[in-house]
mmCIF file of C-alpha atoms in Angstrom:
data_model
loop_
_atom_site.group_PDB
_atom_site.id
_atom_site.type_symbol
_atom_site.label_atom_id
_atom_site.label_comp_id
_atom_site.label_asym_id
_atom_site.label_seq_id
_atom_site.Cartn_x
_atom_site.Cartn_y
_atom_site.Cartn_z
ATOM 1 C CA MET O 551 -44.614 -37.610 -91.357
ATOM 2 C CA THR O 552 -43.177 -40.399 -93.694
ATOM 3 C CA GLU O 553 -41.387 -43.503 -92.045
ATOM 4 C CA VAL O 554 -38.326 -41.971 -93.707
ATOM 5 C CA ALA O 555 -38.556 -38.334 -91.850
ATOM 6 C CA LYS O 556 -39.562 -40.014 -88.586
ATOM 7 C CA ARG O 557 -36.338 -41.845 -88.624
ATOM 8 C CA LYS O 558 -34.482 -38.734 -89.595
ATOM 9 C CA THR O 559 -36.215 -36.583 -87.180
ATOM 10 C CA GLY O 560 -35.422 -39.256 -84.251
ATOM 11 C CA LYS O 561 -31.794 -38.820 -84.976
ATOM 12 C CA ILE O 562 -31.653 -35.311 -84.750
ATOM 13 C CA LEU O 563 -33.314 -35.246 -81.207
ATOM 14 C CA ALA O 564 -30.971 -38.339 -80.007
ATOM 15 C CA ILE O 565 -28.332 -35.720 -81.365
ATOM 16 C CA ALA O 566 -29.639 -32.708 -79.360
ATOM 17 C CA GLY O 567 -30.015 -35.112 -76.534
ATOM 18 C CA ILE O 568 -26.316 -36.204 -76.404
ATOM 19 C CA CYS O 569 -25.079 -32.396 -76.386
ATOM 20 C CA ALA O 570 -27.726 -31.811 -73.605
ATOM 21 C CA ALA O 571 -25.883 -34.531 -71.611
ATOM 22 C CA ILE O 572 -22.761 -32.861 -72.242
ATOM 23 C CA ALA O 573 -23.643 -29.335 -71.275
ATOM 24 C CA VAL O 574 -25.086 -30.912 -67.779
ATOM 25 C CA GLY O 575 -21.577 -32.894 -67.577
ATOM 26 C CA GLY O 576 -19.508 -29.575 -67.599
ATOM 27 C CA ILE O 577 -21.249 -27.808 -65.211
ATOM 28 C CA GLY O 578 -20.687 -31.013 -63.095
ATOM 29 C CA VAL O 579 -16.989 -30.842 -63.747
ATOM 30 C CA ALA O 580 -17.046 -27.585 -62.096
ATOM 31 C CA THR O 581 -19.293 -28.502 -59.085
ATOM 32 C CA VAL O 582 -18.183 -32.122 -58.487
ATOM 33 C CA PRO O 583 -14.472 -32.443 -59.993
ATOM 34 C CA GLY O 584 -13.651 -35.801 -61.824
ATOM 35 C CA LEU O 585 -17.949 -36.693 -62.708
ATOM 36 C CA LEU O 586 -16.167 -36.617 -66.357
ATOM 37 C CA ALA O 587 -12.675 -37.051 -66.236
ATOM 38 C CA GLY O 588 -11.220 -38.631 -69.600
ATOM 39 C CA SER O 589 -14.019 -37.262 -71.500
ATOM 40 C CA SER O 590 -12.726 -36.168 -74.929
ATOM 41 C CA GLN O 591 -15.121 -33.253 -74.560
ATOM 42 C CA ASP O 592 -13.195 -31.861 -71.651
ATOM 43 C CA ALA O 593 -9.674 -31.985 -73.331
ATOM 44 C CA GLY O 594 -8.564 -28.140 -74.239
ATOM 45 C CA ALA O 595 -11.280 -26.586 -71.240
ATOM 46 C CA ALA O 596 -9.757 -23.724 -69.380
ATOM 47 C CA PRO O 597 -8.927 -24.227 -65.521
ATOM 48 C CA SER O 598 -11.313 -22.965 -63.322
ATOM 49 C CA PRO O 599 -10.206 -19.803 -61.593
ATOM 50 C CA THR O 600 -8.918 -20.156 -58.020
ATOM 51 C CA PRO O 601 -11.389 -18.176 -55.507
ATOM 52 C CA THR O 602 -9.751 -14.752 -54.168
ATOM 53 C CA VAL O 603 -9.748 -15.008 -50.223
ATOM 54 C CA GLU O 604 -10.801 -11.837 -48.598
ATOM 55 C CA ALA O 605 -9.226 -11.265 -45.316
ATOM 56 C CA LYS O 606 -11.531 -9.625 -42.979
ATOM 57 C CA PRO O 607 -9.888 -6.594 -41.292
ATOM 58 C CA VAL O 608 -7.594 -7.099 -38.319
ATOM 59 C CA GLU O 609 -8.635 -4.824 -35.326
ATOM 60 C CA LEU O 610 -5.911 -4.344 -32.814
ATOM 61 C CA GLY O 611 -6.341 -3.915 -29.150
ATOM 62 C CA ILE O 612 -2.736 -2.822 -27.882
ATOM 63 C CA THR O 613 -1.808 -1.376 -24.608
ATOM 64 C CA PRO O 614 -0.531 0.960 -23.494
ATOM 65 C CA LEU O 615 -0.878 2.782 -26.790
ATOM 66 C CA ASP O 616 2.357 3.937 -28.614
ATOM 67 C CA GLY O 617 4.161 6.887 -26.591
ATOM 68 C CA ALA O 618 2.070 6.409 -23.181
ATOM 69 C CA VAL O 619 3.881 7.604 -20.359
ATOM 70 C CA GLU O 620 3.694 7.081 -16.709
ATOM 71 C CA TRP O 621 2.087 3.666 -17.158
ATOM 72 C CA ASN O 622 1.485 1.751 -14.156
ATOM 73 C CA PRO O 623 4.255 -1.061 -14.561
ATOM 74 C CA VAL O 624 1.530 -3.539 -12.454
ATOM 75 C CA VAL O 625 -0.788 -3.385 -15.422
ATOM 76 C CA GLY O 626 1.573 -5.326 -17.689
ATOM 77 C CA PRO O 627 0.822 -4.605 -21.554
ATOM 78 C CA GLN O 628 -1.212 -6.661 -23.988
ATOM 79 C CA ILE O 629 -2.076 -7.099 -27.541
ATOM 80 C CA LYS O 630 -5.279 -8.477 -29.313
ATOM 81 C CA ALA O 631 -6.147 -9.308 -32.391
ATOM 82 C CA VAL O 632 -9.676 -9.664 -33.456
ATOM 83 C CA ASN O 633 -9.727 -11.399 -37.037
ATOM 84 C CA GLY O 634 -6.405 -12.196 -36.800
ATOM 85 C CA LYS O 635 -3.422 -13.227 -34.208
ATOM 86 C CA VAL O 636 -0.161 -12.204 -33.203
ATOM 87 C CA LYS O 637 3.322 -13.693 -32.865
ATOM 88 C CA ASP O 638 6.794 -12.780 -32.046
ATOM 89 C CA VAL O 639 6.287 -10.804 -29.365
ATOM 90 C CA VAL O 640 9.158 -9.132 -27.901
ATOM 91 C CA LEU O 641 9.228 -6.802 -25.140
ATOM 92 C CA THR O 642 12.294 -5.023 -23.351
ATOM 93 C CA PRO O 643 13.809 -2.383 -21.706
ATOM 94 C CA VAL O 644 15.047 0.482 -23.782
ATOM 95 C CA GLY O 645 18.888 0.506 -23.561
ATOM 96 C CA GLY O 646 19.240 -3.438 -22.562
ATOM 97 C CA GLY O 647 17.960 -5.675 -20.349
ATOM 98 C CA ALA O 648 16.120 -9.266 -20.670
ATOM 99 C CA PRO O 649 12.714 -9.581 -22.706
ATOM 100 C CA VAL O 650 9.983 -9.492 -20.441
ATOM 101 C CA GLN O 651 8.236 -12.805 -20.190
ATOM 102 C CA GLY O 652 4.734 -13.467 -21.831
ATOM 103 C CA LYS O 653 2.549 -15.807 -23.020
ATOM 104 C CA THR O 654 0.372 -16.096 -26.277
ATOM 105 C CA SER O 655 -3.675 -17.314 -25.649
ATOM 106 C CA PRO O 656 -4.324 -20.871 -27.335
ATOM 107 C CA ASP O 657 -5.848 -19.505 -30.362
ATOM 108 C CA GLY O 658 -2.819 -17.105 -31.073
ATOM 109 C CA SER O 659 -5.200 -13.854 -30.492
ATOM 110 C CA THR O 660 -3.983 -12.109 -27.184
ATOM 111 C CA TRP O 661 -0.562 -11.981 -25.850
ATOM 112 C CA THR O 662 -0.267 -10.581 -22.379
ATOM 113 C CA THR O 663 2.835 -10.081 -19.577
ATOM 114 C CA LEU O 664 3.519 -12.218 -17.007
ATOM 115 C CA GLU O 665 6.114 -10.459 -15.569
ATOM 116 C CA VAL O 666 5.605 -6.811 -13.503
ATOM 117 C CA LEU O 667 7.748 -4.158 -14.990
ATOM 118 C CA LYS O 668 10.203 -1.319 -13.509
ATOM 119 C CA PHE O 669 9.171 1.770 -12.286
ATOM 120 C CA LYS O 670 11.115 4.679 -14.497
ATOM 121 C CA THR O 671 11.706 2.800 -17.280
ATOM 122 C CA GLN O 672 10.870 2.876 -21.173
ATOM 123 C CA TYR O 673 10.063 -0.329 -22.892
ATOM 124 C CA THR O 674 9.646 -1.000 -26.623
ATOM 125 C CA TYR O 675 7.642 -3.739 -27.940
ATOM 126 C CA SER O 676 7.741 -5.574 -31.398
ATOM 127 C CA PHE O 677 5.296 -7.921 -32.974
ATOM 128 C CA THR O 678 3.922 -9.335 -35.983
ATOM 129 C CA VAL O 679 -0.153 -9.621 -36.866
ATOM 130 C CA VAL O 680 -1.312 -12.426 -39.148
ATOM 131 C CA ASP O 681 -4.453 -11.498 -40.707
ATOM 132 C CA THR O 682 -7.167 -14.438 -42.064
ATOM 133 C CA ALA O 683 -5.539 -14.769 -45.421
ATOM 134 C CA GLY O 684 -2.192 -15.187 -43.753
ATOM 135 C CA LYS O 685 -0.420 -11.664 -44.839
ATOM 136 C CA GLU O 686 1.532 -10.349 -41.972
ATOM 137 C CA THR O 687 2.456 -7.097 -40.857
ATOM 138 C CA LYS O 688 5.391 -5.922 -38.520
ATOM 139 C CA LYS O 689 4.864 -3.839 -35.754
ATOM 140 C CA THR O 690 7.123 -1.772 -32.859
ATOM 141 C CA GLN O 691 6.086 0.504 -30.064
ATOM 142 C CA THR O 692 7.205 2.398 -27.133
ATOM 143 C CA PHE O 693 5.980 3.284 -23.537
ATOM 144 C CA THR O 694 7.299 4.678 -20.334
ATOM 145 C CA THR O 695 6.439 3.410 -16.922
ATOM 146 C CA VAL O 696 5.470 5.489 -13.744
ATOM 147 C CA SER O 697 8.324 7.872 -13.229
ATOM 148 C CA ALA O 698 9.925 9.379 -9.719
ATOM 149 C CA ALA O 699 7.979 11.760 -9.838
ATOM 150 C CA TYR O 700 4.521 9.817 -9.760
ATOM 151 C CA GLU O 701 5.932 7.385 -7.254
ATOM 152 C CA ALA O 702 4.059 6.642 -4.247
ATOM 153 C CA ASP O 703 5.018 4.446 -0.976
ATOM 154 C CA ALA O 704 4.500 4.177 3.004
ATOM 155 C CA SER O 705 5.975 3.383 5.988
ATOM 156 C CA ILE O 706 4.598 1.411 8.869
ATOM 157 C CA TYR O 707 5.744 1.865 12.608
ATOM 158 C CA PRO O 708 6.258 -0.208 14.983
ATOM 159 C CA ARG O 709 8.802 -1.708 12.656
ATOM 160 C CA ASN O 710 9.087 -5.094 11.058
ATOM 161 C CA GLY O 711 10.735 -7.566 14.017
ATOM 162 C CA THR O 712 10.604 -5.158 16.830
ATOM 163 C CA THR O 713 8.546 -5.258 20.089
ATOM 164 C CA ALA O 714 6.416 -2.633 21.342
ATOM 165 C CA GLY O 715 4.666 -2.101 24.562
ATOM 166 C CA SER O 716 0.880 -2.558 24.914
ATOM 167 C CA GLY O 717 -0.093 1.114 23.769
ATOM 168 C CA GLN O 718 1.453 1.602 21.132
ATOM 169 C CA PRO O 719 -0.850 2.324 18.324
ATOM 170 C CA ILE O 720 0.028 1.559 14.184
ATOM 171 C CA GLU O 721 0.918 4.515 12.677
ATOM 172 C CA ILE O 722 1.229 4.423 8.659
ATOM 173 C CA ASN O 723 2.762 7.332 6.499
ATOM 174 C CA PHE O 724 1.922 8.039 2.886
ATOM 175 C CA SER O 725 3.708 9.778 0.868
ATOM 176 C CA GLU O 726 1.548 10.809 -1.010
ATOM 177 C CA PRO O 727 -2.062 11.784 -0.252
ATOM 178 C CA VAL O 728 -4.459 9.053 -0.187
ATOM 179 C CA LEU O 729 -7.786 10.328 -2.114
ATOM 180 C CA ASP O 730 -10.052 6.864 -1.321
ATOM 181 C CA LYS O 731 -9.433 6.168 1.948
ATOM 182 C CA ALA O 732 -12.110 2.851 2.037
ATOM 183 C CA ALA O 733 -10.450 1.325 -0.885
ATOM 184 C CA MET O 734 -7.266 1.723 0.684
ATOM 185 C CA GLU O 735 -7.879 0.235 4.011
ATOM 186 C CA LYS O 736 -9.034 -2.681 1.812
ATOM 187 C CA ARG O 737 -5.728 -3.116 0.903
ATOM 188 C CA VAL O 738 -4.362 -3.451 4.233
ATOM 189 C CA ALA O 739 -4.546 -6.556 6.049
ATOM 190 C CA ILE O 740 -4.387 -6.614 9.669
ATOM 191 C CA THR O 741 -4.012 -9.788 11.389
ATOM 192 C CA VAL O 742 -3.660 -9.630 15.517
ATOM 193 C CA SER O 743 -3.086 -13.190 17.182
ATOM 194 C CA SER O 744 -5.453 -12.021 19.875
ATOM 195 C CA GLY O 745 -8.178 -11.337 17.838
ATOM 196 C CA GLN O 746 -8.721 -7.955 18.884
ATOM 197 C CA PRO O 747 -10.497 -6.044 16.212
ATOM 198 C CA VAL O 748 -8.574 -2.222 15.501
ATOM 199 C CA ALA O 749 -10.236 0.607 13.984
ATOM 200 C CA TRP O 750 -8.450 3.455 11.612
ATOM 201 C CA HIS O 751 -8.140 7.318 12.365
ATOM 202 C CA TRP O 752 -7.041 9.099 9.738
ATOM 203 C CA TYR O 753 -5.520 12.114 10.902
ATOM 204 C CA SER O 754 -4.725 13.472 7.322
ATOM 205 C CA ASP O 755 -4.759 12.294 3.970
ATOM 206 C CA LYS O 756 -1.073 10.852 4.472
ATOM 207 C CA LYS O 757 -1.178 9.552 8.371
ATOM 208 C CA VAL O 758 -3.521 6.723 9.677
ATOM 209 C CA ARG O 759 -3.059 5.766 12.933
ATOM 210 C CA ILE O 760 -4.764 2.421 13.922
ATOM 211 C CA ARG O 761 -5.393 0.570 17.415
ATOM 212 C CA PRO O 762 -8.111 -1.968 19.434
ATOM 213 C CA GLU O 763 -10.302 -0.643 21.729
ATOM 214 C CA ALA O 764 -8.265 -1.708 24.686
ATOM 215 C CA PHE O 765 -4.062 -1.574 25.081
ATOM 216 C CA TRP O 766 -2.679 -4.715 22.935
ATOM 217 C CA ALA O 767 -3.293 -8.186 24.808
ATOM 218 C CA SER O 768 -0.083 -8.827 26.659
ATOM 219 C CA GLY O 769 2.405 -10.992 24.078
ATOM 220 C CA SER O 770 0.371 -10.200 20.664
ATOM 221 C CA THR O 771 1.977 -10.772 17.580
ATOM 222 C CA VAL O 772 0.398 -8.193 15.154
ATOM 223 C CA THR O 773 1.057 -8.015 11.476
ATOM 224 C CA VAL O 774 0.600 -5.593 9.243
ATOM 225 C CA ASP O 775 0.486 -6.455 5.144
ATOM 226 C CA MET O 776 -0.293 -3.642 2.920
ATOM 227 C CA LYS O 777 -0.488 -4.411 -1.026
ATOM 228 C CA LEU O 778 0.722 -1.262 -2.442
ATOM 229 C CA LEU O 779 2.459 -2.126 -5.870
ATOM 230 C CA GLY O 780 0.362 -0.826 -8.684
ATOM 231 C CA VAL O 781 -2.424 0.976 -6.366
ATOM 232 C CA ASP O 782 -3.358 4.074 -7.864
ATOM 233 C CA PHE O 783 -3.495 6.787 -4.285
ATOM 234 C CA GLY O 784 -5.445 9.194 -6.602
ATOM 235 C CA ASN O 785 -3.755 12.134 -8.883
ATOM 236 C CA LYS O 786 -2.307 9.604 -10.889
ATOM 237 C CA MET O 787 0.083 8.667 -7.705
ATOM 238 C CA ILE O 788 0.791 4.940 -8.247
ATOM 239 C CA GLY O 789 2.223 2.973 -5.431
ATOM 240 C CA ASN O 790 5.900 1.225 -5.742
ATOM 241 C CA GLY O 791 6.179 -1.740 -3.478
ATOM 242 C CA ASN O 792 4.313 -3.933 -1.004
ATOM 243 C CA VAL O 793 5.070 -3.121 2.782
ATOM 244 C CA VAL O 794 5.003 -5.498 5.266
ATOM 245 C CA SER O 795 5.370 -5.218 9.435
ATOM 246 C CA THR O 796 5.236 -8.003 12.114
ATOM 247 C CA PHE O 797 5.581 -6.880 15.456
ATOM 248 C CA THR O 798 4.803 -8.009 19.153
ATOM 249 C CA THR O 799 3.983 -6.542 22.487
ATOM 250 C CA GLY O 800 4.906 -6.974 25.608
ATOM 251 C CA PRO O 801 3.251 -6.933 29.006
ATOM 252 C CA GLN O 802 0.530 -4.029 29.433
ATOM 253 C CA ARG O 803 2.541 -1.981 31.232
ATOM 254 C CA VAL O 804 0.849 1.459 32.415
ATOM 255 C CA ALA O 805 2.150 4.028 34.873
ATOM 256 C CA VAL O 806 -0.691 5.789 36.731
ATOM 257 C CA VAL O 807 0.346 9.265 38.029
ATOM 258 C CA ASP O 808 -1.841 11.048 40.260
ATOM 259 C CA ASP O 809 -1.454 14.671 40.771
ATOM 260 C CA THR O 810 -3.620 14.395 43.848
ATOM 261 C CA THR O 811 -1.545 12.080 45.853
ATOM 262 C CA LYS O 812 1.981 12.933 43.996
ATOM 263 C CA THR O 813 2.594 9.497 43.638
ATOM 264 C CA MET O 814 3.088 6.709 40.165
ATOM 265 C CA ASN O 815 1.633 3.320 40.525
ATOM 266 C CA VAL O 816 3.383 0.957 37.990
ATOM 267 C CA TYR O 817 1.017 -2.020 36.512
ATOM 268 C CA SER O 818 2.177 -5.308 34.833
ATOM 269 C CA ASP O 819 -0.266 -7.362 33.339
ATOM 270 C CA GLY O 820 -2.445 -5.361 35.781
ATOM 271 C CA GLN O 821 -0.238 -6.078 39.003
ATOM 272 C CA LEU O 822 1.241 -3.452 41.137
ATOM 273 C CA VAL O 823 5.134 -3.758 40.502
ATOM 274 C CA HIS O 824 6.215 -0.341 41.749
ATOM 275 C CA THR O 825 5.118 3.097 43.689
ATOM 276 C CA ALA O 826 7.139 5.837 43.802
ATOM 277 C CA PRO O 827 6.250 9.803 44.644
ATOM 278 C CA VAL O 828 6.432 12.366 42.126
ATOM 279 C CA SER O 829 6.314 16.035 41.594
ATOM 280 C CA LEU O 830 4.398 17.327 37.855
ATOM 281 C CA GLY O 831 4.109 20.665 36.400
ATOM 282 C CA GLY O 832 3.942 24.125 38.421
ATOM 283 C CA GLU O 833 0.598 26.392 37.989
ATOM 284 C CA ASP O 834 2.107 28.154 34.745
ATOM 285 C CA TRP O 835 3.236 25.058 33.243
ATOM 286 C CA LEU O 836 0.815 21.921 34.656
ATOM 287 C CA SER O 837 1.010 18.467 33.003
ATOM 288 C CA PRO O 838 -1.427 17.513 30.710
ATOM 289 C CA THR O 839 -4.033 14.782 31.261
ATOM 290 C CA GLY O 840 -5.259 11.563 29.670
ATOM 291 C CA TYR O 841 -3.161 8.728 28.609
ATOM 292 C CA ALA O 842 0.322 9.279 26.699
ATOM 293 C CA VAL O 843 2.628 6.807 25.090
ATOM 294 C CA ILE O 844 6.680 6.605 25.857
ATOM 295 C CA LEU O 845 7.962 7.716 22.853
ATOM 296 C CA GLU O 846 11.811 7.778 22.935
ATOM 297 C CA GLN O 847 13.960 6.612 25.664
ATOM 298 C CA GLU O 848 17.456 8.451 26.487
ATOM 299 C CA ARG O 849 20.135 7.664 29.521
ATOM 300 C CA LYS O 850 20.574 11.703 29.110
ATOM 301 C CA SER O 851 19.237 14.066 27.320
ATOM 302 C CA ASN O 852 19.944 17.606 26.506
ATOM 303 C CA PHE O 853 17.178 19.913 27.766
ATOM 304 C CA ASN O 854 16.493 23.288 26.028
ATOM 305 C CA ALA O 855 14.028 25.939 27.440
ATOM 306 C CA GLY O 856 13.498 27.473 23.910
ATOM 307 C CA SER O 857 12.121 24.035 22.741
ATOM 308 C CA ILE O 858 9.388 24.885 24.636
ATOM 309 C CA GLY O 859 9.671 28.931 23.443
ATOM 310 C CA LEU O 860 11.244 30.382 26.264
ATOM 311 C CA LYS O 861 14.318 32.722 26.309
ATOM 312 C CA PRO O 862 16.696 34.204 28.635
ATOM 313 C CA GLY O 863 14.536 36.339 30.690
ATOM 314 C CA ASP O 864 11.506 34.871 30.661
ATOM 315 C CA LYS O 865 9.469 33.725 33.612
ATOM 316 C CA GLY O 866 10.559 29.812 33.762
ATOM 317 C CA TYR O 867 13.722 30.135 31.681
ATOM 318 C CA TYR O 868 16.387 27.721 32.605
ATOM 319 C CA ALA O 869 19.923 26.892 31.092
ATOM 320 C CA PRO O 870 20.873 24.138 28.859
ATOM 321 C CA MET O 871 21.260 21.172 31.183
ATOM 322 C CA VAL O 872 21.528 17.349 30.737
ATOM 323 C CA VAL O 873 18.925 15.561 32.372
ATOM 324 C CA ASP O 874 18.809 11.969 33.736
ATOM 325 C CA TYR O 875 16.954 8.746 32.486
ATOM 326 C CA ALA O 876 14.528 10.891 30.071
ATOM 327 C CA ASN O 877 11.325 9.057 28.725
ATOM 328 C CA ARG O 878 9.544 11.491 26.301
ATOM 329 C CA LEU O 879 5.818 11.098 26.120
ATOM 330 C CA THR O 880 5.218 13.996 23.491
ATOM 331 C CA TRP O 881 7.038 15.813 21.133
ATOM 332 C CA SER O 882 6.557 19.383 22.439
ATOM 333 C CA GLY O 883 8.786 18.416 25.449
ATOM 334 C CA VAL O 884 6.847 16.325 28.401
ATOM 335 C CA TYR O 885 8.742 13.679 30.137
ATOM 336 C CA VAL O 886 9.226 11.353 32.974
ATOM 337 C CA HIS O 887 12.488 11.957 33.641
ATOM 338 C CA GLN O 888 15.216 11.908 37.302
ATOM 339 C CA ALA O 889 14.259 15.395 38.754
ATOM 340 C CA LEU O 890 17.250 18.001 39.360
ATOM 341 C CA GLU O 891 18.760 17.574 42.253
ATOM 342 C CA ALA O 892 17.518 21.338 43.503
ATOM 343 C CA ALA O 893 13.896 19.405 43.340
ATOM 344 C CA TRP O 894 14.555 16.489 45.168
ATOM 345 C CA GLY O 895 13.360 17.948 48.395
ATOM 346 C CA ALA O 896 9.821 18.624 46.310
ATOM 347 C CA ILE O 897 9.308 15.124 45.173
ATOM 348 C CA GLY O 898 5.965 13.940 46.633
ATOM 349 C CA ARG O 899 4.822 17.383 47.798
ATOM 350 C CA VAL O 900 5.051 20.215 45.016
ATOM 351 C CA ASN O 901 4.566 20.339 41.811
ATOM 352 C CA VAL O 902 7.572 22.274 40.243
ATOM 353 C CA SER O 903 8.981 21.076 36.610
ATOM 354 C CA HIS O 904 7.655 22.486 33.355
ATOM 355 C CA GLY O 905 5.075 19.578 32.765
ATOM 356 C CA CYS O 906 7.276 16.725 33.349
ATOM 357 C CA VAL O 907 7.086 14.019 35.734
ATOM 358 C CA GLY O 908 10.220 14.231 38.060
ATOM 359 C CA LEU O 909 11.018 10.916 39.763
ATOM 360 C CA LEU O 910 13.686 10.541 42.568
ATOM 361 C CA PRO O 911 17.113 8.771 41.177
ATOM 362 C CA ASP O 912 16.322 5.485 42.371
ATOM 363 C CA ASP O 913 12.775 5.539 40.865
ATOM 364 C CA ALA O 914 14.022 7.236 37.627
ATOM 365 C CA ALA O 915 16.329 4.712 36.898
ATOM 366 C CA TRP O 916 13.715 1.639 37.789
ATOM 367 C CA PHE O 917 11.289 3.401 35.361
ATOM 368 C CA PHE O 918 14.323 3.800 32.870
ATOM 369 C CA ASN O 919 15.185 -0.086 33.248
ATOM 370 C CA ASN O 920 11.658 -1.581 33.076
ATOM 371 C CA MET O 921 9.300 0.625 31.178
ATOM 372 C CA LYS O 922 10.025 0.301 27.084
ATOM 373 C CA THR O 923 8.878 2.581 24.354
ATOM 374 C CA GLY O 924 5.119 2.282 23.452
ATOM 375 C CA ASP O 925 4.279 1.391 27.295
ATOM 376 C CA VAL O 926 1.264 3.751 28.700
ATOM 377 C CA VAL O 927 1.421 6.727 31.224
ATOM 378 C CA GLN O 928 -1.866 8.244 32.544
ATOM 379 C CA ILE O 929 -1.642 11.291 34.171
ATOM 380 C CA LEU O 930 -4.915 12.326 36.663
ATOM 381 C CA ASN O 931 -6.331 15.230 38.319
ATOM 382 C CA THR O 932 -3.637 18.403 37.161
ATOM 383 C CA GLY O 933 -6.558 19.932 35.607
ATOM 384 C CA ALA O 934 -4.946 20.391 32.448
ATOM 385 C CA PRO O 935 -6.694 18.948 28.918
ATOM 386 C CA ALA O 936 -5.493 15.653 28.015
ATOM 387 C CA VAL O 937 -2.647 15.036 25.555
ATOM 388 C CA GLU O 938 -3.270 15.624 21.768
ATOM 389 C CA PRO O 939 -3.115 12.700 20.075
ATOM 390 C CA LEU O 940 -0.666 14.251 17.310
ATOM 391 C CA GLU O 941 1.470 15.349 20.121
ATOM 392 C CA GLY O 942 2.889 11.850 20.764
ATOM 393 C CA PHE O 943 0.386 9.122 20.494
ATOM 394 C CA GLY O 944 -2.549 10.510 22.654
ATOM 395 C CA ASP O 945 -4.543 8.125 20.623
ATOM 396 C CA TRP O 946 -6.192 6.800 23.508
ATOM 397 C CA ASN O 947 -7.794 9.952 24.800
ATOM 398 C CA ILE O 948 -10.238 9.825 21.786
ATOM 399 C CA PRO O 949 -13.446 7.738 22.554
ATOM 400 C CA TRP O 950 -13.681 4.025 20.672
ATOM 401 C CA ALA O 951 -16.593 4.783 19.334
ATOM 402 C CA SER O 952 -15.551 7.760 17.547
ATOM 403 C CA TYR O 953 -12.036 7.162 16.531
ATOM 404 C CA ALA O 954 -13.150 5.030 13.443
ATOM 405 C CA GLN O 955 -14.756 8.557 11.804
ATOM 406 C CA ARG O 956 -12.623 9.772 9.111
#
């Protein structure tokens, strides 16, 4: 190749090298902007398109579902967004009322209520969902909380603030059947100042009684704290509130009635404080044995033979009468009371009543004024069965070892 040809060829290669550099520089502008800023070769070039951001699908978890009914008001609504955020959440009762307070998580993905909702109320909640591309979608849903037909509650005896005798078991009556009794027991906290442990005895799905092994210690304070709000009793029945009862106990007062001696000995905290002659139930109406608890007291009480199934002409029938110093022991009509004047001569000698414990006037007045509801009467040696637990509070006739069996 001549020298002239070599020079021409080198020039061509140099020009090609410049073109290659420009081409490389063009790629650099796209990936690293400004690398060749101001180069005349970029003038008039089309701008790079802005990349399109594809939003991930937002997954919503909303409770309760739209149109839900019988929603437990304790289980607060929640809105949770995966691949998105929620904002502008407003939850209000339909028909008016203040919005329910709630909070949004720091990352904006979850909103939850801070208040317990009302029973028997329809709510509407509106909110906005924002996806990762910033697109907003508004939603509105409604639901209704537990109606009256599915509300459940409970009552406690003794009532809050009262003083009860040392033999008074706790009784809880539930408005609806309790299907999981063990779980319900865990919902109820019982504290006893004396430290006495207690046992539960379920008489039905709706009635339970609770007592210590021995009578409550004198001067005890007992608190029953039932956390029932929102609790599922079973069968979709929901507790509509918490219940608390605190009561105190008086001295351990026990009246021991012995049919063998026809006497009553009354003890207060173990000390004999009164002795009285008695008359018990005749051979056709034996007084029940075992422990009974005074249910109620009436200075004057109307007695009617029909309440124990007697009608005119029946053996043992008596006309309606008013009895003094009546202390009820059973719902079927066993009392400690002042005997009728016609029976005063039998007191301490012969049994003439329809199962009641009859006293002379002075002793009847003493008993009425010194014994209180919840105090204990123990009857011995009549030959009759013990007082049935649900005939009153005959719980003390159930052995402790079996009392806690469901």
